[in-house]
Amino acid sequence: MAYKVILLLLLAQFLLQIQTVHSKVSSIIVFGDSSVDSGNNNHISTILKSNFGPYGRDFYGGQPTGRFSNGRIPTDFISEAFGMKPIVPAYLDPSYNITDFVTGVCFASAGTGYDNATSDVLSVIPLWRELEYYKEYQRRLKGYLGEENADRIISEALYLISLGTNDFLENYYVYPHRPSEYSIEEYQQYLVEIARNFVTELYQLGARKISLGGLPPMGCLPMERTRNIVLGSYCVEDYNNVARDFNGKLQGLVLKLNTDLAAVQLVLSNSYDILSDIIRNPSSFGFENAAIACCGTGRFEMSYMCDKFNPLTCGDATKYVFWDSFHPTEKTNGIVADHAVKNSLVKFL
């Protein structure tokens, strides 16, 4: 009997330690694009949606939610790693309310970017509008919890920002307007300044723990490999070089803002290296295919082109790095999230 009591006391102490560690972050608050959109695009007038099968087939209950994957996305895994819910709800989803948003909320919109012109391409939520929704959320949170408790949630929350890929692949390299105004180097700096202003405004609104996401090896996305089919469907290294250059500029921004903004804890969560490792050595991570995606032919399908009627969609997404031609599988998302938690985000645990 005494032995059981001791075990129970030790277990209680252990659980208390876990709770204490996780209490350093009160909530997960998300801004960005389809890499982290948990369903906001379901509720706006855009063709860029994923609230239908086979999207979500490996999600809880096999339900499509608007996440651009077969299951969960990185922010869901990060939320769970910090001791909160295993999913981060979309702010525009009417099935959730402010009680659900206390420990996590997502304002991201698939197809958006730093550049307002990027969000115009597919009529999605621009970054400035995501911030306006966040201000509205703050007001609702204060009405629900009271100003003091809401301010504590806001200051202790972990803010995850993930976007930028669309600015290059769906805007700069597709339409002539921005290239006529900026060289690729100048455009990168233009985006960095938008990132600077966005992080600074978040800080002024009370954010103190912020993760700024870097670009992935975007030249290795199946869609970009397909566009490069004449040259053998290899990764487009020019795009990868731009991603690395941009990430370097973001790192410089992070260093500068950590100096300029008192008490801010800003980190760069750079998924480039881990994704590059997975893509170049898929078998080391338990994958069989990194060049094409699971859905359809795996070369160009995304959103409505990736539907449940496509007979070519793979049966086991865990063998694939990518779910559709632009987005990773749940398995890849879990690996990327785990890498972030153990590296750039470890200081917040």
mmCIF file of C-alpha atoms in Angstrom:
data_model
loop_
_atom_site.group_PDB
_atom_site.id
_atom_site.type_symbol
_atom_site.label_atom_id
_atom_site.label_comp_id
_atom_site.label_asym_id
_atom_site.label_seq_id
_atom_site.Cartn_x
_atom_site.Cartn_y
_atom_site.Cartn_z
ATOM 1 C CA MET A 1 0.000 0.000 0.000
ATOM 2 C CA ALA A 2 2.796 2.420 0.966
ATOM 3 C CA TYR A 3 4.574 1.538 -2.285
ATOM 4 C CA LYS A 4 1.484 2.535 -4.297
ATOM 5 C CA VAL A 5 1.167 5.814 -2.398
ATOM 6 C CA ILE A 6 4.804 6.674 -3.159
ATOM 7 C CA LEU A 7 4.278 5.886 -6.848
ATOM 8 C CA LEU A 8 1.191 8.089 -6.944
ATOM 9 C CA LEU A 9 3.058 10.944 -5.269
ATOM 10 C CA LEU A 10 5.939 10.623 -7.731
ATOM 11 C CA LEU A 11 3.488 10.585 -10.632
ATOM 12 C CA ALA A 12 1.712 13.654 -9.311
ATOM 13 C CA GLN A 13 5.036 15.473 -8.947
ATOM 14 C CA PHE A 14 6.019 14.507 -12.493
ATOM 15 C CA LEU A 15 2.711 15.747 -13.919
ATOM 16 C CA LEU A 16 3.084 18.982 -11.975
ATOM 17 C CA GLN A 17 6.544 19.490 -13.483
ATOM 18 C CA ILE A 18 5.143 18.961 -16.979
ATOM 19 C CA GLN A 19 2.343 21.423 -16.311
ATOM 20 C CA THR A 20 4.849 23.968 -14.986
ATOM 21 C CA VAL A 21 7.031 23.648 -18.074
ATOM 22 C CA HIS A 22 4.123 23.957 -20.483
ATOM 23 C CA SER A 23 2.667 26.938 -18.608
ATOM 24 C CA LYS A 24 5.483 29.105 -20.022
ATOM 25 C CA VAL A 25 3.364 29.366 -23.184
ATOM 26 C CA SER A 26 -0.309 30.195 -22.716
ATOM 27 C CA SER A 27 -1.548 29.846 -26.281
ATOM 28 C CA ILE A 28 -0.522 29.228 -29.904
ATOM 29 C CA ILE A 29 -1.434 32.081 -32.263
ATOM 30 C CA VAL A 30 -0.865 31.543 -35.976
ATOM 31 C CA PHE A 31 -0.463 33.827 -38.991
ATOM 32 C CA GLY A 32 0.479 32.822 -42.508
ATOM 33 C CA ASP A 33 -0.438 30.877 -45.630
ATOM 34 C CA SER A 34 -1.491 27.326 -46.582
ATOM 35 C CA SER A 35 1.416 25.830 -44.648
ATOM 36 C CA VAL A 36 -0.493 26.733 -41.463
ATOM 37 C CA ASP A 37 -4.089 27.517 -42.537
ATOM 38 C CA SER A 38 -6.384 25.260 -40.509
ATOM 39 C CA GLY A 39 -9.552 26.173 -42.390
ATOM 40 C CA ASN A 40 -10.040 29.919 -42.767
ATOM 41 C CA ASN A 41 -10.258 29.729 -46.559
ATOM 42 C CA ASN A 42 -13.367 27.567 -46.170
ATOM 43 C CA HIS A 43 -15.213 30.732 -45.167
ATOM 44 C CA ILE A 44 -14.124 33.233 -47.817
ATOM 45 C CA SER A 45 -14.860 33.569 -51.543
ATOM 46 C CA THR A 46 -11.820 31.971 -53.140
ATOM 47 C CA ILE A 47 -11.177 28.977 -55.359
ATOM 48 C CA LEU A 48 -8.244 27.982 -53.158
ATOM 49 C CA LYS A 49 -9.824 25.501 -50.751
ATOM 50 C CA SER A 50 -9.219 22.005 -49.433
ATOM 51 C CA ASN A 51 -12.379 21.260 -47.456
ATOM 52 C CA PHE A 52 -13.125 18.089 -49.406
ATOM 53 C CA GLY A 53 -11.669 14.615 -49.733
ATOM 54 C CA PRO A 54 -9.133 13.205 -50.024
ATOM 55 C CA TYR A 55 -7.774 16.137 -47.998
ATOM 56 C CA GLY A 56 -8.059 15.262 -44.322
ATOM 57 C CA ARG A 57 -8.448 11.528 -44.899
ATOM 58 C CA ASP A 58 -5.915 10.823 -42.102
ATOM 59 C CA PHE A 59 -7.169 13.629 -39.850
ATOM 60 C CA TYR A 60 -9.279 12.843 -36.783
ATOM 61 C CA GLY A 61 -12.419 11.120 -38.055
ATOM 62 C CA GLY A 62 -11.102 11.224 -41.624
ATOM 63 C CA GLN A 63 -12.644 14.657 -42.072
ATOM 64 C CA PRO A 64 -11.414 17.394 -44.447
ATOM 65 C CA THR A 65 -11.004 20.625 -42.488
ATOM 66 C CA GLY A 66 -9.447 23.027 -44.954
ATOM 67 C CA ARG A 67 -5.917 22.001 -44.016
ATOM 68 C CA PHE A 68 -3.813 21.449 -47.116
ATOM 69 C CA SER A 69 -2.668 17.989 -46.114
ATOM 70 C CA ASN A 70 -3.949 14.481 -45.540
ATOM 71 C CA GLY A 71 -3.912 15.191 -41.805
ATOM 72 C CA ARG A 72 -2.476 17.650 -39.343
ATOM 73 C CA ILE A 73 -0.198 20.578 -40.157
ATOM 74 C CA PRO A 74 2.941 21.729 -38.275
ATOM 75 C CA THR A 75 1.163 24.180 -35.978
ATOM 76 C CA ASP A 76 -1.137 21.395 -34.729
ATOM 77 C CA PHE A 77 1.878 19.325 -33.734
ATOM 78 C CA ILE A 78 3.561 22.324 -32.112
ATOM 79 C CA SER A 79 0.435 23.087 -30.082
ATOM 80 C CA GLU A 80 0.377 19.510 -28.822
ATOM 81 C CA ALA A 81 4.107 19.609 -28.003
ATOM 82 C CA PHE A 82 3.496 22.644 -25.795
ATOM 83 C CA GLY A 83 0.853 20.765 -23.833
ATOM 84 C CA MET A 84 -2.184 22.290 -25.491
ATOM 85 C CA LYS A 85 -4.826 20.970 -27.867
ATOM 86 C CA PRO A 86 -3.650 18.740 -30.749
ATOM 87 C CA ILE A 87 -5.243 21.103 -33.260
ATOM 88 C CA VAL A 88 -5.278 24.900 -33.651
ATOM 89 C CA PRO A 89 -8.787 26.057 -34.685
ATOM 90 C CA ALA A 90 -9.418 28.471 -37.551
ATOM 91 C CA TYR A 91 -10.682 31.866 -36.433
ATOM 92 C CA LEU A 92 -13.354 32.105 -39.155
ATOM 93 C CA ASP A 93 -14.797 28.649 -38.482
ATOM 94 C CA PRO A 94 -18.252 29.274 -36.944
ATOM 95 C CA SER A 95 -18.187 25.927 -35.157
ATOM 96 C CA TYR A 96 -15.642 27.445 -32.743
ATOM 97 C CA ASN A 97 -16.060 30.385 -30.374
ATOM 98 C CA ILE A 98 -13.891 32.455 -28.061
ATOM 99 C CA THR A 99 -13.784 29.690 -25.446
ATOM 100 C CA ASP A 100 -12.013 27.495 -28.014
ATOM 101 C CA PHE A 101 -9.566 30.247 -28.941
ATOM 102 C CA VAL A 102 -8.124 30.800 -25.462
ATOM 103 C CA THR A 103 -5.354 28.227 -25.962
ATOM 104 C CA GLY A 104 -4.919 28.606 -29.700
ATOM 105 C CA VAL A 105 -6.228 30.309 -32.804
ATOM 106 C CA CYS A 106 -5.261 30.459 -36.470
ATOM 107 C CA PHE A 107 -5.664 33.525 -38.699
ATOM 108 C CA ALA A 108 -3.721 32.100 -41.667
ATOM 109 C CA SER A 109 -5.083 32.021 -45.197
ATOM 110 C CA ALA A 110 -3.873 29.694 -47.940
ATOM 111 C CA GLY A 111 -2.447 31.585 -50.914
ATOM 112 C CA THR A 112 -1.484 34.730 -49.048
ATOM 113 C CA GLY A 113 1.935 36.320 -48.675
ATOM 114 C CA TYR A 114 3.726 39.310 -47.227
ATOM 115 C CA ASP A 115 2.927 41.238 -50.398
ATOM 116 C CA ASN A 116 -0.710 42.371 -50.734
ATOM 117 C CA ALA A 117 -0.437 41.674 -54.467
ATOM 118 C CA THR A 118 0.093 37.993 -53.656
ATOM 119 C CA SER A 119 -3.197 37.705 -51.779
ATOM 120 C CA ASP A 120 -4.960 39.356 -54.732
ATOM 121 C CA VAL A 121 -3.956 36.518 -57.074
ATOM 122 C CA LEU A 122 -6.503 34.087 -55.621
ATOM 123 C CA SER A 123 -8.623 36.541 -53.596
ATOM 124 C CA VAL A 124 -7.495 35.336 -50.180
ATOM 125 C CA ILE A 125 -6.960 37.100 -46.858
ATOM 126 C CA PRO A 126 -4.041 39.563 -46.986
ATOM 127 C CA LEU A 127 -1.624 39.691 -44.083
ATOM 128 C CA TRP A 128 -2.903 43.068 -42.918
ATOM 129 C CA ARG A 129 -6.391 41.600 -42.650
ATOM 130 C CA GLU A 130 -5.093 38.668 -40.602
ATOM 131 C CA LEU A 131 -3.779 41.270 -38.175
ATOM 132 C CA GLU A 132 -7.160 43.016 -38.078
ATOM 133 C CA TYR A 133 -8.797 39.699 -37.180
ATOM 134 C CA TYR A 134 -6.223 39.334 -34.412
ATOM 135 C CA LYS A 135 -7.144 42.758 -33.003
ATOM 136 C CA GLU A 136 -10.781 41.692 -33.044
ATOM 137 C CA TYR A 137 -9.769 38.484 -31.256
ATOM 138 C CA GLN A 138 -8.017 40.523 -28.567
ATOM 139 C CA ARG A 139 -11.192 42.515 -27.934
ATOM 140 C CA ARG A 140 -13.260 39.339 -27.727
ATOM 141 C CA LEU A 141 -10.720 37.705 -25.417
ATOM 142 C CA LYS A 142 -10.787 40.684 -23.047
ATOM 143 C CA GLY A 143 -14.579 40.600 -23.029
ATOM 144 C CA TYR A 144 -14.500 36.913 -22.135
ATOM 145 C CA LEU A 145 -11.626 36.750 -19.611
ATOM 146 C CA GLY A 146 -11.301 40.321 -18.421
ATOM 147 C CA GLU A 147 -8.462 42.636 -19.405
ATOM 148 C CA GLU A 148 -5.850 41.385 -16.928
ATOM 149 C CA ASN A 149 -6.249 37.694 -17.754
ATOM 150 C CA ALA A 150 -6.440 38.395 -21.481
ATOM 151 C CA ASP A 151 -3.277 40.490 -21.362
ATOM 152 C CA ARG A 152 -1.492 37.594 -19.664
ATOM 153 C CA ILE A 153 -2.614 35.189 -22.395
ATOM 154 C CA ILE A 154 -1.505 37.654 -25.079
ATOM 155 C CA SER A 155 1.941 38.279 -23.589
ATOM 156 C CA GLU A 156 2.660 34.603 -22.840
ATOM 157 C CA ALA A 157 1.345 33.219 -26.139
ATOM 158 C CA LEU A 158 3.679 31.825 -28.786
ATOM 159 C CA TYR A 159 3.124 33.548 -32.131
ATOM 160 C CA LEU A 160 3.919 31.438 -35.203
ATOM 161 C CA ILE A 161 4.320 33.186 -38.567
ATOM 162 C CA SER A 162 4.730 31.107 -41.728
ATOM 163 C CA LEU A 163 4.534 32.631 -45.216
ATOM 164 C CA GLY A 164 6.589 33.938 -48.120
ATOM 165 C CA THR A 165 6.661 31.043 -50.599
ATOM 166 C CA ASN A 166 3.613 32.352 -52.493
ATOM 167 C CA ASP A 167 5.223 35.749 -52.913
ATOM 168 C CA PHE A 168 7.789 34.125 -55.174
ATOM 169 C CA LEU A 169 6.094 31.104 -56.758
ATOM 170 C CA GLU A 170 2.585 32.530 -57.223
ATOM 171 C CA ASN A 171 3.487 36.169 -57.741
ATOM 172 C CA TYR A 172 7.026 37.295 -58.616
ATOM 173 C CA TYR A 173 7.875 34.402 -60.944
ATOM 174 C CA VAL A 174 4.411 34.289 -62.558
ATOM 175 C CA TYR A 175 3.217 37.862 -63.120
ATOM 176 C CA PRO A 176 5.236 40.713 -64.655
ATOM 177 C CA HIS A 177 4.272 43.550 -62.310
ATOM 178 C CA ARG A 178 6.680 42.990 -59.421
ATOM 179 C CA PRO A 179 9.684 42.012 -61.617
ATOM 180 C CA SER A 180 9.177 45.268 -63.526
ATOM 181 C CA GLU A 181 9.482 47.156 -60.233
ATOM 182 C CA TYR A 182 12.092 45.141 -58.335
ATOM 183 C CA SER A 183 15.064 42.915 -58.991
ATOM 184 C CA ILE A 184 14.837 39.639 -57.089
ATOM 185 C CA GLU A 185 17.233 41.044 -54.479
ATOM 186 C CA GLU A 186 15.154 44.205 -54.100
ATOM 187 C CA TYR A 187 11.940 42.205 -53.856
ATOM 188 C CA GLN A 188 13.381 40.113 -51.036
ATOM 189 C CA GLN A 189 14.242 43.285 -49.157
ATOM 190 C CA TYR A 190 10.759 44.654 -49.850
ATOM 191 C CA LEU A 191 9.255 41.554 -48.207
ATOM 192 C CA VAL A 192 11.671 41.739 -45.272
ATOM 193 C CA GLU A 193 10.491 45.285 -44.560
ATOM 194 C CA ILE A 194 6.886 44.082 -44.523
ATOM 195 C CA ALA A 195 7.927 41.325 -42.111
ATOM 196 C CA ARG A 196 9.683 43.927 -39.944
ATOM 197 C CA ASN A 197 6.556 46.081 -39.761
ATOM 198 C CA PHE A 198 4.312 43.095 -39.065
ATOM 199 C CA VAL A 199 6.441 41.770 -36.190
ATOM 200 C CA THR A 200 6.790 45.285 -34.760
ATOM 201 C CA GLU A 201 3.037 45.808 -34.787
ATOM 202 C CA LEU A 202 2.480 42.418 -33.151
ATOM 203 C CA TYR A 203 4.957 43.476 -30.476
ATOM 204 C CA GLN A 204 3.096 46.751 -29.949
ATOM 205 C CA LEU A 205 -0.093 44.736 -29.495
ATOM 206 C CA GLY A 206 1.505 42.714 -26.689
ATOM 207 C CA ALA A 207 3.273 39.784 -28.379
ATOM 208 C CA ARG A 208 6.621 38.851 -26.818
ATOM 209 C CA LYS A 209 7.321 35.266 -27.986
ATOM 210 C CA ILE A 210 7.445 35.168 -31.756
ATOM 211 C CA SER A 211 8.645 32.622 -34.305
ATOM 212 C CA LEU A 212 9.237 33.879 -37.835
ATOM 213 C CA GLY A 213 9.190 31.065 -40.374
ATOM 214 C CA GLY A 214 11.751 30.772 -43.156
ATOM 215 C CA LEU A 215 11.178 29.564 -46.701
ATOM 216 C CA PRO A 216 11.381 25.850 -47.573
ATOM 217 C CA PRO A 217 13.471 24.536 -50.491
ATOM 218 C CA MET A 218 10.720 25.736 -52.795
ATOM 219 C CA GLY A 219 12.514 24.644 -55.941
ATOM 220 C CA CYS A 220 11.985 21.034 -54.841
ATOM 221 C CA LEU A 221 8.199 21.179 -54.574
ATOM 222 C CA PRO A 222 6.686 18.624 -56.984
ATOM 223 C CA MET A 223 4.934 21.415 -58.899
ATOM 224 C CA GLU A 224 8.226 23.199 -59.538
ATOM 225 C CA ARG A 225 9.919 19.949 -60.543
ATOM 226 C CA THR A 226 7.118 19.399 -63.057
ATOM 227 C CA ARG A 227 7.661 22.859 -64.520
ATOM 228 C CA ASN A 228 11.309 21.854 -64.863
ATOM 229 C CA ILE A 229 10.441 18.633 -66.719
ATOM 230 C CA VAL A 230 12.417 19.587 -69.840
ATOM 231 C CA LEU A 231 15.573 19.545 -67.715
ATOM 232 C CA GLY A 232 14.755 16.237 -66.049
ATOM 233 C CA SER A 233 12.339 17.269 -63.274
ATOM 234 C CA TYR A 234 15.192 18.092 -60.935
ATOM 235 C CA CYS A 235 14.863 20.686 -58.171
ATOM 236 C CA VAL A 236 14.978 24.260 -59.464
ATOM 237 C CA GLU A 237 18.151 25.383 -57.734
ATOM 238 C CA ASP A 238 17.648 29.052 -58.644
ATOM 239 C CA TYR A 239 14.493 29.012 -56.505
ATOM 240 C CA ASN A 240 16.302 27.225 -53.692
ATOM 241 C CA ASN A 241 19.060 29.829 -53.800
ATOM 242 C CA VAL A 242 16.468 32.587 -53.457
ATOM 243 C CA ALA A 243 14.936 30.772 -50.488
ATOM 244 C CA ARG A 244 18.319 30.526 -48.762
ATOM 245 C CA ASP A 245 19.100 34.181 -49.478
ATOM 246 C CA PHE A 246 15.734 35.283 -48.138
ATOM 247 C CA ASN A 247 16.150 33.175 -45.008
ATOM 248 C CA GLY A 248 19.499 34.857 -44.436
ATOM 249 C CA LYS A 249 17.824 38.248 -44.625
ATOM 250 C CA LEU A 250 15.138 37.109 -42.187
ATOM 251 C CA GLN A 251 17.847 35.970 -39.783
ATOM 252 C CA GLY A 252 19.380 39.439 -39.962
ATOM 253 C CA LEU A 253 15.955 40.925 -39.223
ATOM 254 C CA VAL A 254 15.538 38.640 -36.211
ATOM 255 C CA LEU A 255 18.895 39.734 -34.778
ATOM 256 C CA LYS A 256 18.040 43.421 -35.307
ATOM 257 C CA LEU A 257 14.572 43.263 -33.774
ATOM 258 C CA ASN A 258 15.818 41.324 -30.751
ATOM 259 C CA THR A 259 18.029 44.340 -30.095
ATOM 260 C CA ASP A 260 15.476 47.023 -30.920
ATOM 261 C CA LEU A 261 12.376 45.634 -29.176
ATOM 262 C CA ALA A 262 12.723 45.411 -25.400
ATOM 263 C CA ALA A 263 11.892 42.000 -23.870
ATOM 264 C CA VAL A 264 10.953 40.430 -27.205
ATOM 265 C CA GLN A 265 11.991 36.818 -27.827
ATOM 266 C CA LEU A 266 12.061 36.478 -31.597
ATOM 267 C CA VAL A 267 13.417 33.381 -33.351
ATOM 268 C CA LEU A 268 13.741 32.210 -36.930
ATOM 269 C CA SER A 269 12.170 28.790 -37.430
ATOM 270 C CA ASN A 270 13.959 27.718 -40.563
ATOM 271 C CA SER A 271 12.541 24.532 -42.075
ATOM 272 C CA TYR A 272 14.824 24.706 -45.120
ATOM 273 C CA ASP A 273 17.547 22.355 -43.875
ATOM 274 C CA ILE A 274 15.322 19.642 -42.397
ATOM 275 C CA LEU A 275 13.054 19.612 -45.467
ATOM 276 C CA SER A 276 16.081 19.547 -47.752
ATOM 277 C CA ASP A 277 17.459 16.577 -45.820
ATOM 278 C CA ILE A 278 14.127 14.753 -46.104
ATOM 279 C CA ILE A 279 13.833 15.451 -49.835
ATOM 280 C CA ARG A 280 17.396 14.397 -50.657
ATOM 281 C CA ASN A 281 17.461 11.395 -48.311
ATOM 282 C CA PRO A 282 13.833 10.263 -48.008
ATOM 283 C CA SER A 283 14.615 6.685 -46.981
ATOM 284 C CA SER A 284 16.480 7.961 -43.905
ATOM 285 C CA PHE A 285 13.157 9.330 -42.658
ATOM 286 C CA GLY A 286 11.027 6.356 -43.671
ATOM 287 C CA PHE A 287 9.781 7.740 -46.983
ATOM 288 C CA GLU A 288 9.825 6.126 -50.411
ATOM 289 C CA ASN A 289 9.088 9.105 -52.646
ATOM 290 C CA ALA A 290 10.086 12.755 -52.456
ATOM 291 C CA ALA A 291 9.903 13.750 -56.123
ATOM 292 C CA ILE A 292 6.156 13.359 -56.649
ATOM 293 C CA ALA A 293 3.210 13.750 -54.302
ATOM 294 C CA CYS A 294 0.600 11.270 -53.106
ATOM 295 C CA CYS A 295 -2.454 12.934 -54.638
ATOM 296 C CA GLY A 296 -3.229 12.206 -58.276
ATOM 297 C CA THR A 297 -0.182 11.969 -60.527
ATOM 298 C CA GLY A 298 1.706 13.807 -57.794
ATOM 299 C CA ARG A 299 3.078 16.317 -60.284
ATOM 300 C CA PHE A 300 0.651 19.232 -60.515
ATOM 301 C CA GLU A 301 -2.560 18.497 -58.584
ATOM 302 C CA MET A 302 -3.550 20.819 -55.751
ATOM 303 C CA SER A 303 -6.846 22.036 -54.271
ATOM 304 C CA TYR A 304 -9.780 21.091 -56.569
ATOM 305 C CA MET A 305 -7.480 19.141 -58.903
ATOM 306 C CA CYS A 306 -6.731 16.883 -55.945
ATOM 307 C CA ASP A 307 -10.161 15.360 -55.376
ATOM 308 C CA LYS A 308 -11.583 12.051 -54.240
ATOM 309 C CA PHE A 309 -12.429 11.009 -57.794
ATOM 310 C CA ASN A 310 -8.802 10.891 -58.907
ATOM 311 C CA PRO A 311 -7.958 7.174 -59.230
ATOM 312 C CA LEU A 312 -4.213 7.776 -59.137
ATOM 313 C CA THR A 313 -4.008 9.004 -55.530
ATOM 314 C CA CYS A 314 -1.753 6.803 -53.435
ATOM 315 C CA GLY A 315 -3.074 4.450 -50.789
ATOM 316 C CA ASP A 316 -0.472 5.159 -48.107
ATOM 317 C CA ALA A 317 0.547 8.796 -47.645
ATOM 318 C CA THR A 318 3.207 7.874 -45.064
ATOM 319 C CA LYS A 319 5.438 6.754 -47.941
ATOM 320 C CA TYR A 320 5.385 10.246 -49.474
ATOM 321 C CA VAL A 321 7.074 13.477 -48.441
ATOM 322 C CA PHE A 322 4.407 15.534 -50.222
ATOM 323 C CA TRP A 323 0.641 15.190 -50.100
ATOM 324 C CA ASP A 324 -0.176 17.376 -53.110
ATOM 325 C CA SER A 325 2.141 19.170 -55.519
ATOM 326 C CA PHE A 326 2.707 22.036 -53.063
ATOM 327 C CA HIS A 327 2.145 20.721 -49.544
ATOM 328 C CA PRO A 328 3.736 18.076 -47.298
ATOM 329 C CA THR A 329 2.026 15.031 -45.854
ATOM 330 C CA GLU A 330 1.048 14.830 -42.199
ATOM 331 C CA LYS A 331 4.102 12.658 -41.568
ATOM 332 C CA THR A 332 6.426 15.295 -43.000
ATOM 333 C CA ASN A 333 4.621 18.034 -41.074
ATOM 334 C CA GLY A 334 5.197 16.097 -37.850
ATOM 335 C CA ILE A 335 8.929 15.769 -38.529
ATOM 336 C CA VAL A 336 9.256 19.478 -39.381
ATOM 337 C CA ALA A 337 7.321 20.484 -36.268
ATOM 338 C CA ASP A 338 9.405 18.198 -34.050
ATOM 339 C CA HIS A 339 12.588 19.705 -35.490
ATOM 340 C CA ALA A 340 11.309 23.223 -34.752
ATOM 341 C CA VAL A 341 10.320 22.353 -31.174
ATOM 342 C CA LYS A 342 13.737 20.804 -30.475
ATOM 343 C CA ASN A 343 15.673 23.653 -32.067
ATOM 344 C CA SER A 344 14.320 27.168 -32.649
ATOM 345 C CA LEU A 345 11.346 26.837 -30.266
ATOM 346 C CA VAL A 346 13.097 24.973 -27.443
ATOM 347 C CA LYS A 347 13.727 28.218 -25.553
ATOM 348 C CA PHE A 348 9.955 28.614 -25.089
ATOM 349 C CA LEU A 349 9.441 25.179 -23.508
#
